[in-house]
Each structure stands twice: as C-alpha cells, then as structure tokens.
mmCIF file of C-alpha atoms in Angstrom:
data_model
loop_
_atom_site.group_PDB
_atom_site.id
_atom_site.type_symbol
_atom_site.label_atom_id
_atom_site.label_comp_id
_atom_site.label_asym_id
_atom_site.label_seq_id
_atom_site.Cartn_x
_atom_site.Cartn_y
_atom_site.Cartn_z
ATOM 1 C CA MET A 1 72.987 88.927 194.653
ATOM 2 C CA LEU A 2 71.957 92.566 194.803
ATOM 3 C CA ARG A 3 74.392 95.160 193.676
ATOM 4 C CA SER A 4 73.083 98.534 194.750
ATOM 5 C CA LEU A 5 73.477 101.818 192.923
ATOM 6 C CA VAL A 6 75.900 100.999 190.140
ATOM 7 C CA GLY A 7 76.077 104.237 188.264
ATOM 8 C CA SER A 8 74.702 107.648 187.562
ATOM 9 C CA GLU A 9 75.166 109.914 184.631
ATOM 10 C CA MET A 10 74.527 113.519 183.744
ATOM 11 C CA CYS A 11 74.912 115.026 180.321
ATOM 12 C CA ILE A 12 73.660 117.801 178.061
ATOM 13 C CA ARG A 13 71.694 116.215 175.263
ATOM 14 C CA ASP A 14 71.894 118.987 172.697
ATOM 15 C CA ARG A 15 72.067 122.713 172.163
ATOM 16 C CA SER A 16 68.382 123.099 172.797
ATOM 17 C CA GLY A 17 69.250 122.790 176.443
ATOM 18 C CA ARG A 18 68.153 119.424 177.810
ATOM 19 C CA THR A 19 69.792 117.601 180.716
ATOM 20 C CA TYR A 20 69.522 113.857 181.193
ATOM 21 C CA LEU A 21 69.901 112.291 184.660
ATOM 22 C CA SER A 22 69.663 108.619 185.559
ATOM 23 C CA TYR A 23 70.546 106.002 188.128
ATOM 24 C CA GLU A 24 70.209 102.254 188.053
ATOM 25 C CA VAL A 25 69.866 99.368 190.487
ATOM 26 C CA VAL A 26 71.057 95.982 189.237
ATOM 27 C CA TRP A 27 70.389 92.443 190.466
ATOM 28 C CA LEU A 28 73.202 90.077 189.500
ATOM 29 C CA LYS A 29 71.650 86.705 188.736
ATOM 30 C CA SER A 30 75.033 85.507 187.486
ATOM 31 C CA LYS A 31 78.161 86.944 185.920
ATOM 32 C CA MET A 32 76.427 86.947 182.537
ATOM 33 C CA HIS A 33 72.808 87.722 183.485
ATOM 34 C CA HIS A 34 71.766 91.037 185.044
ATOM 35 C CA LEU A 35 68.317 92.397 185.818
ATOM 36 C CA GLY A 36 67.939 96.077 186.546
ATOM 37 C CA VAL A 37 65.710 99.084 187.026
ATOM 38 C CA ARG A 38 66.845 102.418 185.625
ATOM 39 C CA VAL A 39 65.169 105.644 186.685
ATOM 40 C CA SER A 40 65.783 108.688 184.503
ATOM 41 C CA THR A 41 64.557 112.198 183.952
ATOM 42 C CA THR A 42 64.995 114.604 181.084
ATOM 43 C CA LEU A 43 64.952 118.230 182.197
ATOM 44 C CA PRO A 44 64.155 121.028 179.747
ATOM 45 C CA CYS A 45 67.132 123.095 180.871
ATOM 46 C CA SER A 46 70.897 123.031 181.021
ATOM 47 C CA VAL A 47 73.781 125.226 182.108
ATOM 48 C CA SER A 48 75.255 127.208 179.263
ATOM 49 C CA PRO A 49 79.061 127.121 178.865
ATOM 50 C CA LEU A 50 78.865 130.923 178.595
ATOM 51 C CA GLY A 51 76.893 131.229 181.817
ATOM 52 C CA GLY A 52 73.211 131.243 182.535
ATOM 53 C CA VAL A 53 70.574 128.609 181.878
ATOM 54 C CA LEU A 54 69.353 127.378 178.505
ATOM 55 C CA TRP A 55 65.701 126.357 178.294
ATOM 56 C CA ALA A 56 64.300 123.934 175.768
ATOM 57 C CA ASP A 57 61.110 124.323 173.794
ATOM 58 C CA PRO A 58 58.715 122.789 174.670
ATOM 59 C CA CYS A 59 59.507 123.334 178.335
ATOM 60 C CA LEU A 60 58.500 119.867 179.549
ATOM 61 C CA ALA A 61 60.300 117.470 181.899
ATOM 62 C CA MET A 62 59.800 113.738 181.518
ATOM 63 C CA ASN A 63 60.378 111.005 184.094
ATOM 64 C CA GLN A 64 60.882 107.462 182.957
ATOM 65 C CA VAL A 65 61.615 104.051 184.453
ATOM 66 C CA SER A 66 63.184 101.301 182.360
ATOM 67 C CA LEU A 67 63.301 97.581 183.092
ATOM 68 C CA THR A 68 66.622 96.268 181.843
ATOM 69 C CA TYR A 69 67.981 92.820 181.098
ATOM 70 C CA THR A 70 71.611 92.192 180.202
ATOM 71 C CA ARG A 71 73.084 88.969 178.914
ATOM 72 C CA GLY A 72 76.758 89.191 178.135
ATOM 73 C CA ASP A 73 77.303 92.138 175.809
ATOM 74 C CA HIS A 74 73.621 92.394 174.841
ATOM 75 C CA SER A 75 70.980 94.329 176.739
ATOM 76 C CA ILE A 76 67.271 95.064 176.459
ATOM 77 C CA ALA A 77 65.427 97.991 178.058
ATOM 78 C CA ILE A 78 61.650 98.388 178.361
ATOM 79 C CA PRO A 79 60.875 102.091 179.028
ATOM 80 C CA ILE A 80 57.809 103.192 180.987
ATOM 81 C CA ILE A 81 56.934 106.890 181.193
ATOM 82 C CA LEU A 82 56.074 107.896 184.754
ATOM 83 C CA SER A 83 55.183 111.537 184.274
ATOM 84 C CA VAL A 84 55.447 114.586 182.043
ATOM 85 C CA SER A 85 55.482 117.940 183.780
ATOM 86 C CA ASP A 86 56.188 121.587 183.008
ATOM 87 C CA LYS A 87 57.747 122.015 186.465
ATOM 88 C CA VAL A 88 61.404 121.054 186.941
ATOM 89 C CA SER A 89 61.000 120.797 190.726
ATOM 90 C CA ARG A 90 58.204 118.247 190.356
ATOM 91 C CA ALA A 91 60.270 116.208 187.913
ATOM 92 C CA LEU A 92 63.196 116.174 190.354
ATOM 93 C CA GLN A 93 60.908 115.027 193.167
ATOM 94 C CA VAL A 94 59.630 112.136 191.049
ATOM 95 C CA PHE A 95 63.234 111.370 190.045
ATOM 96 C CA GLY A 96 64.482 111.280 193.637
ATOM 97 C CA ALA A 97 61.539 109.451 195.238
ATOM 98 C CA PRO A 98 62.515 105.900 194.117
ATOM 99 C CA LEU A 99 66.093 106.453 195.270
ATOM 100 C CA ALA A 100 64.870 107.630 198.680
ATOM 101 C CA LEU A 101 62.520 104.650 198.967
ATOM 102 C CA TYR A 102 65.317 102.301 197.938
ATOM 103 C CA GLY A 103 67.624 103.746 200.593
ATOM 104 C CA ILE A 104 64.932 103.423 203.271
ATOM 105 C CA GLY A 105 64.191 99.879 202.110
ATOM 106 C CA ARG A 106 67.836 98.889 202.374
ATOM 107 C CA MET A 107 68.034 100.272 205.911
ATOM 108 C CA LEU A 108 64.995 98.213 206.882
ATOM 109 C CA VAL A 109 65.886 95.050 204.998
ATOM 110 C CA GLN A 110 69.633 94.859 205.725
ATOM 111 C CA PRO A 111 69.232 93.959 209.438
ATOM 112 C CA VAL A 112 66.753 91.217 208.493
ATOM 113 C CA LEU A 113 69.082 89.805 205.848
ATOM 114 C CA LYS A 114 71.990 89.926 208.282
ATOM 115 C CA MET A 115 69.972 88.119 210.948
ATOM 116 C CA ASN A 116 68.920 85.432 208.464
ATOM 117 C CA LYS A 117 72.559 85.030 207.421
ATOM 118 C CA MET A 118 73.605 84.613 211.049
ATOM 119 C CA LYS A 119 70.925 81.981 211.618
ATOM 120 C CA GLU A 120 71.996 80.085 208.513
ATOM 121 C CA VAL A 121 75.663 80.159 209.532
ATOM 122 C CA ARG A 122 74.773 78.869 213.003
ATOM 123 C CA ARG A 123 72.754 76.051 211.484
ATOM 124 C CA ILE A 124 75.546 75.043 209.109
ATOM 125 C CA ARG A 125 78.161 75.111 211.862
ATOM 126 C CA ALA A 126 75.948 72.991 214.110
ATOM 127 C CA ASP A 127 75.361 70.459 211.308
ATOM 128 C CA MET A 128 79.088 70.298 210.492
ATOM 129 C CA ALA A 129 80.383 70.325 214.064
ATOM 130 C CA GLU A 130 80.942 66.565 214.292
ATOM 131 C CA GLU A 131 82.645 66.392 210.897
ATOM 132 C CA VAL A 132 84.891 69.359 211.655
ATOM 133 C CA SER A 133 85.825 67.895 215.036
ATOM 134 C CA ALA A 134 86.817 64.605 213.391
ATOM 135 C CA ALA A 135 88.897 66.491 210.811
ATOM 136 C CA ARG A 136 90.668 68.426 213.563
ATOM 137 C CA ASN A 137 91.527 65.178 215.310
ATOM 138 C CA ARG A 138 92.985 63.796 212.082
ATOM 139 C CA CYS A 139 95.160 66.898 211.826
ATOM 140 C CA LYS A 140 96.426 66.388 215.361
ATOM 141 C CA GLN A 141 97.265 62.785 214.619
ATOM 142 C CA GLU A 142 99.161 63.810 211.489
ATOM 143 C CA MET A 143 101.202 66.320 213.441
ATOM 144 C CA VAL A 144 101.915 63.810 216.198
ATOM 145 C CA ALA A 145 103.254 61.406 213.577
ATOM 146 C CA LEU A 146 105.521 64.153 212.224
ATOM 147 C CA TYR A 147 106.539 65.487 215.634
ATOM 148 C CA ALA A 148 110.217 64.469 215.445
ATOM 149 C CA SER A 149 110.618 65.580 211.839
ATOM 150 C CA ILE A 150 109.067 68.999 212.495
ATOM 151 C CA ASN A 151 111.239 69.650 215.548
ATOM 152 C CA LYS A 152 114.327 68.642 213.546
ATOM 153 C CA ARG A 153 113.394 71.057 210.755
ATOM 154 C CA ARG A 154 112.718 73.863 213.221
ATOM 155 C CA ALA A 155 116.038 73.325 215.020
ATOM 156 C CA HIS A 156 117.906 73.216 211.700
ATOM 157 C CA GLU A 157 116.332 76.476 210.522
ATOM 158 C CA ALA A 158 116.902 78.184 213.881
ATOM 159 C CA GLY A 159 120.556 77.136 213.912
ATOM 160 C CA ALA A 160 121.091 78.516 210.420
ATOM 161 C CA ASP A 161 119.151 81.752 211.033
ATOM 162 C CA GLY A 162 116.701 80.411 208.511
ATOM 163 C CA LEU A 163 112.925 80.407 208.325
ATOM 164 C CA VAL A 164 111.235 79.628 211.638
ATOM 165 C CA ILE A 165 107.436 79.799 211.806
ATOM 166 C CA THR A 166 106.647 81.264 215.224
ATOM 167 C CA SER A 167 102.869 81.224 214.771
ATOM 168 C CA ALA A 168 100.408 80.579 211.981
ATOM 169 C CA THR A 169 96.616 80.658 212.051
ATOM 170 C CA TYR A 170 94.129 79.600 209.400
ATOM 171 C CA GLY A 171 90.410 80.278 209.463
ATOM 172 C CA VAL A 172 87.805 83.025 209.731
ATOM 173 C CA LEU A 173 90.070 85.874 210.780
ATOM 174 C CA GLN A 174 87.855 88.653 209.396
ATOM 175 C CA PRO A 175 84.266 87.437 209.905
ATOM 176 C CA THR A 176 81.439 89.024 207.926
ATOM 177 C CA SER A 177 78.467 87.293 209.546
ATOM 178 C CA SER A 178 79.383 88.173 213.161
ATOM 179 C CA VAL A 179 78.443 84.644 214.201
ATOM 180 C CA PRO A 180 80.976 83.284 216.697
ATOM 181 C CA THR A 181 81.527 79.662 217.547
ATOM 182 C CA THR A 182 82.443 78.087 220.862
ATOM 183 C CA THR A 183 85.620 76.679 219.309
ATOM 184 C CA THR A 184 88.635 78.576 220.552
ATOM 185 C CA ALA A 185 91.886 79.309 218.806
ATOM 186 C CA THR A 186 93.651 76.878 221.134
ATOM 187 C CA GLU A 187 91.939 73.921 219.484
ATOM 188 C CA ASP A 188 94.550 73.218 216.855
ATOM 189 C CA ALA A 189 96.793 70.715 215.170
ATOM 190 C CA THR A 190 99.900 71.309 217.249
ATOM 191 C CA THR A 191 102.111 68.437 218.280
ATOM 192 C CA ASP A 192 102.127 69.258 221.987
ATOM 193 C CA THR A 193 99.810 66.504 223.181
ATOM 194 C CA THR A 194 100.949 66.798 226.796
ATOM 195 C CA ALA A 195 99.694 70.347 227.288
ATOM 196 C CA PRO A 196 96.250 70.523 228.925
ATOM 197 C CA VAL A 197 93.429 71.835 226.743
ATOM 198 C CA ALA A 198 91.780 74.759 228.491
ATOM 199 C CA ALA A 199 88.013 74.896 228.578
ATOM 200 C CA PRO A 200 86.576 77.595 226.306
ATOM 201 C CA SER A 201 86.331 80.764 228.339
ATOM 202 C CA HIS A 202 84.893 82.852 225.512
ATOM 203 C CA VAL A 203 83.406 82.500 222.089
ATOM 204 C CA ASP A 204 85.682 82.823 219.093
ATOM 205 C CA TYR A 205 85.614 82.362 215.347
ATOM 206 C CA PRO A 206 86.659 79.036 213.802
ATOM 207 C CA VAL A 207 90.416 79.032 213.397
ATOM 208 C CA LEU A 208 93.167 76.433 213.353
ATOM 209 C CA ASP A 209 96.751 76.695 214.561
ATOM 210 C CA ILE A 210 98.880 75.574 211.606
ATOM 211 C CA THR A 211 102.287 76.608 212.964
ATOM 212 C CA ASP A 212 103.712 73.098 212.847
ATOM 213 C CA ALA A 213 101.972 72.300 209.566
ATOM 214 C CA LEU A 214 103.784 75.161 207.818
ATOM 215 C CA GLN A 215 107.105 74.517 209.543
ATOM 216 C CA ASN A 216 106.899 70.990 208.189
ATOM 217 C CA LEU A 217 106.821 72.422 204.656
ATOM 218 C CA VAL A 218 109.850 74.709 205.058
ATOM 219 C CA HIS A 219 112.771 73.580 202.895
ATOM 220 C CA GLU A 220 116.224 75.149 202.948
ATOM 221 C CA GLY A 221 115.019 78.407 204.411
ATOM 222 C CA THR A 222 112.013 78.928 202.160
ATOM 223 C CA LEU A 223 108.330 78.131 202.082
ATOM 224 C CA GLU A 224 106.636 78.006 198.689
ATOM 225 C CA LEU A 225 102.966 77.014 198.356
ATOM 226 C CA ALA A 226 101.050 77.220 195.092
ATOM 227 C CA ALA A 227 97.783 79.089 194.669
ATOM 228 C CA GLY A 228 94.680 77.155 195.673
ATOM 229 C CA SER A 229 93.267 75.522 198.762
ATOM 230 C CA LYS A 230 95.776 74.458 201.417
ATOM 231 C CA THR A 231 93.426 71.979 203.110
ATOM 232 C CA HIS A 232 95.001 69.016 201.284
ATOM 233 C CA LEU A 233 98.270 69.593 203.165
ATOM 234 C CA PRO A 234 99.100 67.663 206.359
ATOM 235 C CA GLY A 235 97.819 69.412 209.462
ATOM 236 C CA ILE A 236 95.432 71.769 207.640
ATOM 237 C CA VAL A 237 91.682 71.323 207.360
ATOM 238 C CA ASP A 238 88.718 73.544 206.520
ATOM 239 C CA VAL A 239 87.406 74.553 209.949
ATOM 240 C CA ASP A 240 84.312 76.365 208.662
ATOM 241 C CA PRO A 241 82.941 74.523 205.604
ATOM 242 C CA GLY A 242 79.772 75.591 203.856
ATOM 243 C CA THR A 243 79.240 78.994 205.488
ATOM 244 C CA GLY A 244 80.702 81.134 202.736
ATOM 245 C CA GLU A 245 82.925 83.008 205.181
ATOM 246 C CA LYS A 246 86.267 84.076 203.718
ATOM 247 C CA LYS A 247 89.181 82.352 205.380
ATOM 248 C CA ARG A 248 92.699 83.723 205.660
ATOM 249 C CA ILE A 249 96.154 82.612 206.781
ATOM 250 C CA HIS A 250 98.084 84.764 209.256
ATOM 251 C CA ILE A 251 101.785 83.938 209.614
ATOM 252 C CA ALA A 252 104.425 85.279 211.970
ATOM 253 C CA TYR A 253 107.968 84.058 211.369
ATOM 254 C CA THR A 254 111.623 84.887 211.885
ATOM 255 C CA HIS A 255 114.332 84.939 209.258
ATOM 256 C CA GLN A 256 117.948 85.860 209.926
ATOM 257 C CA GLY A 257 116.895 86.815 213.428
ATOM 258 C CA LEU A 258 114.325 89.365 212.239
ATOM 259 C CA SER A 259 110.569 89.209 212.859
ATOM 260 C CA HIS A 260 108.159 89.086 209.952
ATOM 261 C CA VAL A 261 104.351 89.104 209.737
ATOM 262 C CA VAL A 262 102.098 88.519 206.738
ATOM 263 C CA GLU A 263 98.501 87.569 206.001
ATOM 264 C CA TYR A 264 97.192 85.794 202.893
ATOM 265 C CA SER A 265 93.792 84.873 201.554
ATOM 266 C CA GLU A 266 93.277 81.122 201.780
ATOM 267 C CA ASP A 267 93.747 80.509 198.034
ATOM 268 C CA ALA A 268 96.691 82.857 197.487
ATOM 269 C CA PRO A 269 100.184 81.528 196.744
ATOM 270 C CA ILE A 270 102.527 81.735 199.722
ATOM 271 C CA SER A 271 106.172 82.663 199.382
ATOM 272 C CA LEU A 272 108.421 83.117 202.427
ATOM 273 C CA PRO A 273 110.611 84.863 203.385
ATOM 274 C CA GLN A 274 110.093 88.327 201.901
ATOM 275 C CA GLU A 275 111.668 91.588 202.968
ATOM 276 C CA ALA A 276 108.272 93.301 202.650
ATOM 277 C CA HIS A 277 106.979 91.172 205.562
ATOM 278 C CA GLN A 278 109.585 92.463 207.997
ATOM 279 C CA THR A 279 108.168 94.234 211.029
ATOM 280 C CA PRO A 280 109.653 97.574 212.185
ATOM 281 C CA VAL A 281 112.317 97.180 214.811
#
C-alpha cells in the first residue's frame, strides 16, 4: 500500500546559518516493514532570530535523496547526493522537482488504479453472485421460521414503549470503489414472503435488510451485540464478500415513543437504546 507524503521538516542546523528541508514518500509493505524515498536539501542560509538572513561559509547548497528501509524500530538510509550548487534557487528547484513529478504521477496513475479496482470488484461480485444469493435465501428461510417469535417480540416492545427496530440495513453503505451491483436494497431477509419482489429498477450497492434479524435479538428493551462480525447471527450474511469494501450497519428505532438513528461499522459493538441516538423532534 502506498502512503503518500508522510512528513516534512524544516530546522536550523546550527549558528552558521544552514537550513535543512526534507520530505519523504513511504511504501507500506506491512505494519512492520516500510520502504521509502526521502528527498532533502541543505541550504547555506537561515533566518536570524534578530532579523535578516545568516549565510554559511562555504555558501553551497546540497541536494540529496535517501533510500530508506524501516523494520520495526530500526531503520537504514542510503544517501545519494544529487547536486551541489552555489545558487539557492537552483537547489530549491532540484528539491521541488521530485515532489512535482510525484504529484503529476499520482494524478495520472490514480484513475488507472481506481479503474482496475472497479474491474476487480466487478469480477469478485460476479464470481460470488451464486454463493451470495444462496446465503440470502438461507437468511429468508431463517426469518420465516422465526416469523411468529419476531412479531411477538415486536408487539411486546411496542406495547411497553420499549425498543422497536423500525429499519436496519447492513452492507456497503459508503462505497469506495463506486462499483454498483444490480442487487437492490429490497432483496433482504424480511419475513414478509407474501409481498411481491419488485424487479430492479436501478443499480444499487449490496445491502441487506436486517430489521427483523435485530428485532429478534432485542431482550427486555435492549439490544447488546459484542464487537466482531455479525454474520453468524440469524438473518445476517455477508452480502459483499472478498471485495474489501467496508460494510456498515444503519439502524432506525423507537424507544419510549421517540425516534432514534445510529450507524455502526460492521465489527463495532452495538448497544441500544442510547440517548445520543435520539433524533431532533
């Protein structure tokens, strides 16, 4: 993974009046292994705290590029001198040129990388379509089997002004790849098997209606789910496996007659109700 410009620094080396500038681009091979390129320049001048400019002797500016390797807390740098000049303007041009080229390169490469990502996501979704469809059907069957129990829980909570899940959606709610699927949000694990399934009228991102699945887990006015994946729970399944897209859970519910809305990341612990979720009246 490429992490772009990670840092820059500027400091006065010593009283002789030298200024050191640098920036670095780092490639993250893993959490422990980093490869990088650091570009730096040492200018033979600095701003005096008393005003004016201090010039070093000899009045030479040096540009340098360093290849860096970091493993844990240890790092190695291999310096390569690019140029030595008596002109500060020339040194600054050499210093800024790699950064400008890097910025131009990113602008040219980013659309290609994004397109490749979109193609890969489409391929994965096509390969997994049959498996995901089968998993969705299993969810529907689970909810059908729990139909009476879920309705009883919902009626009990509604009668006691307790926790009633009015809608809940799980899936790719904030897509990063911009690759839609022809699966609509109406393809879910609800228990209403008599309602006709509308034909997809537009493309959408892979989501699953888990309203009944969460209502089934409400107990005495509360819903508590531990951190971690929720796909092992009845009525919930990963609708977009293998793509790397971040999935979230959006929940709208009522408690004591008041509306609440909250959104969680898929692995976050869920705790309902909370006063912070209440929507303005």
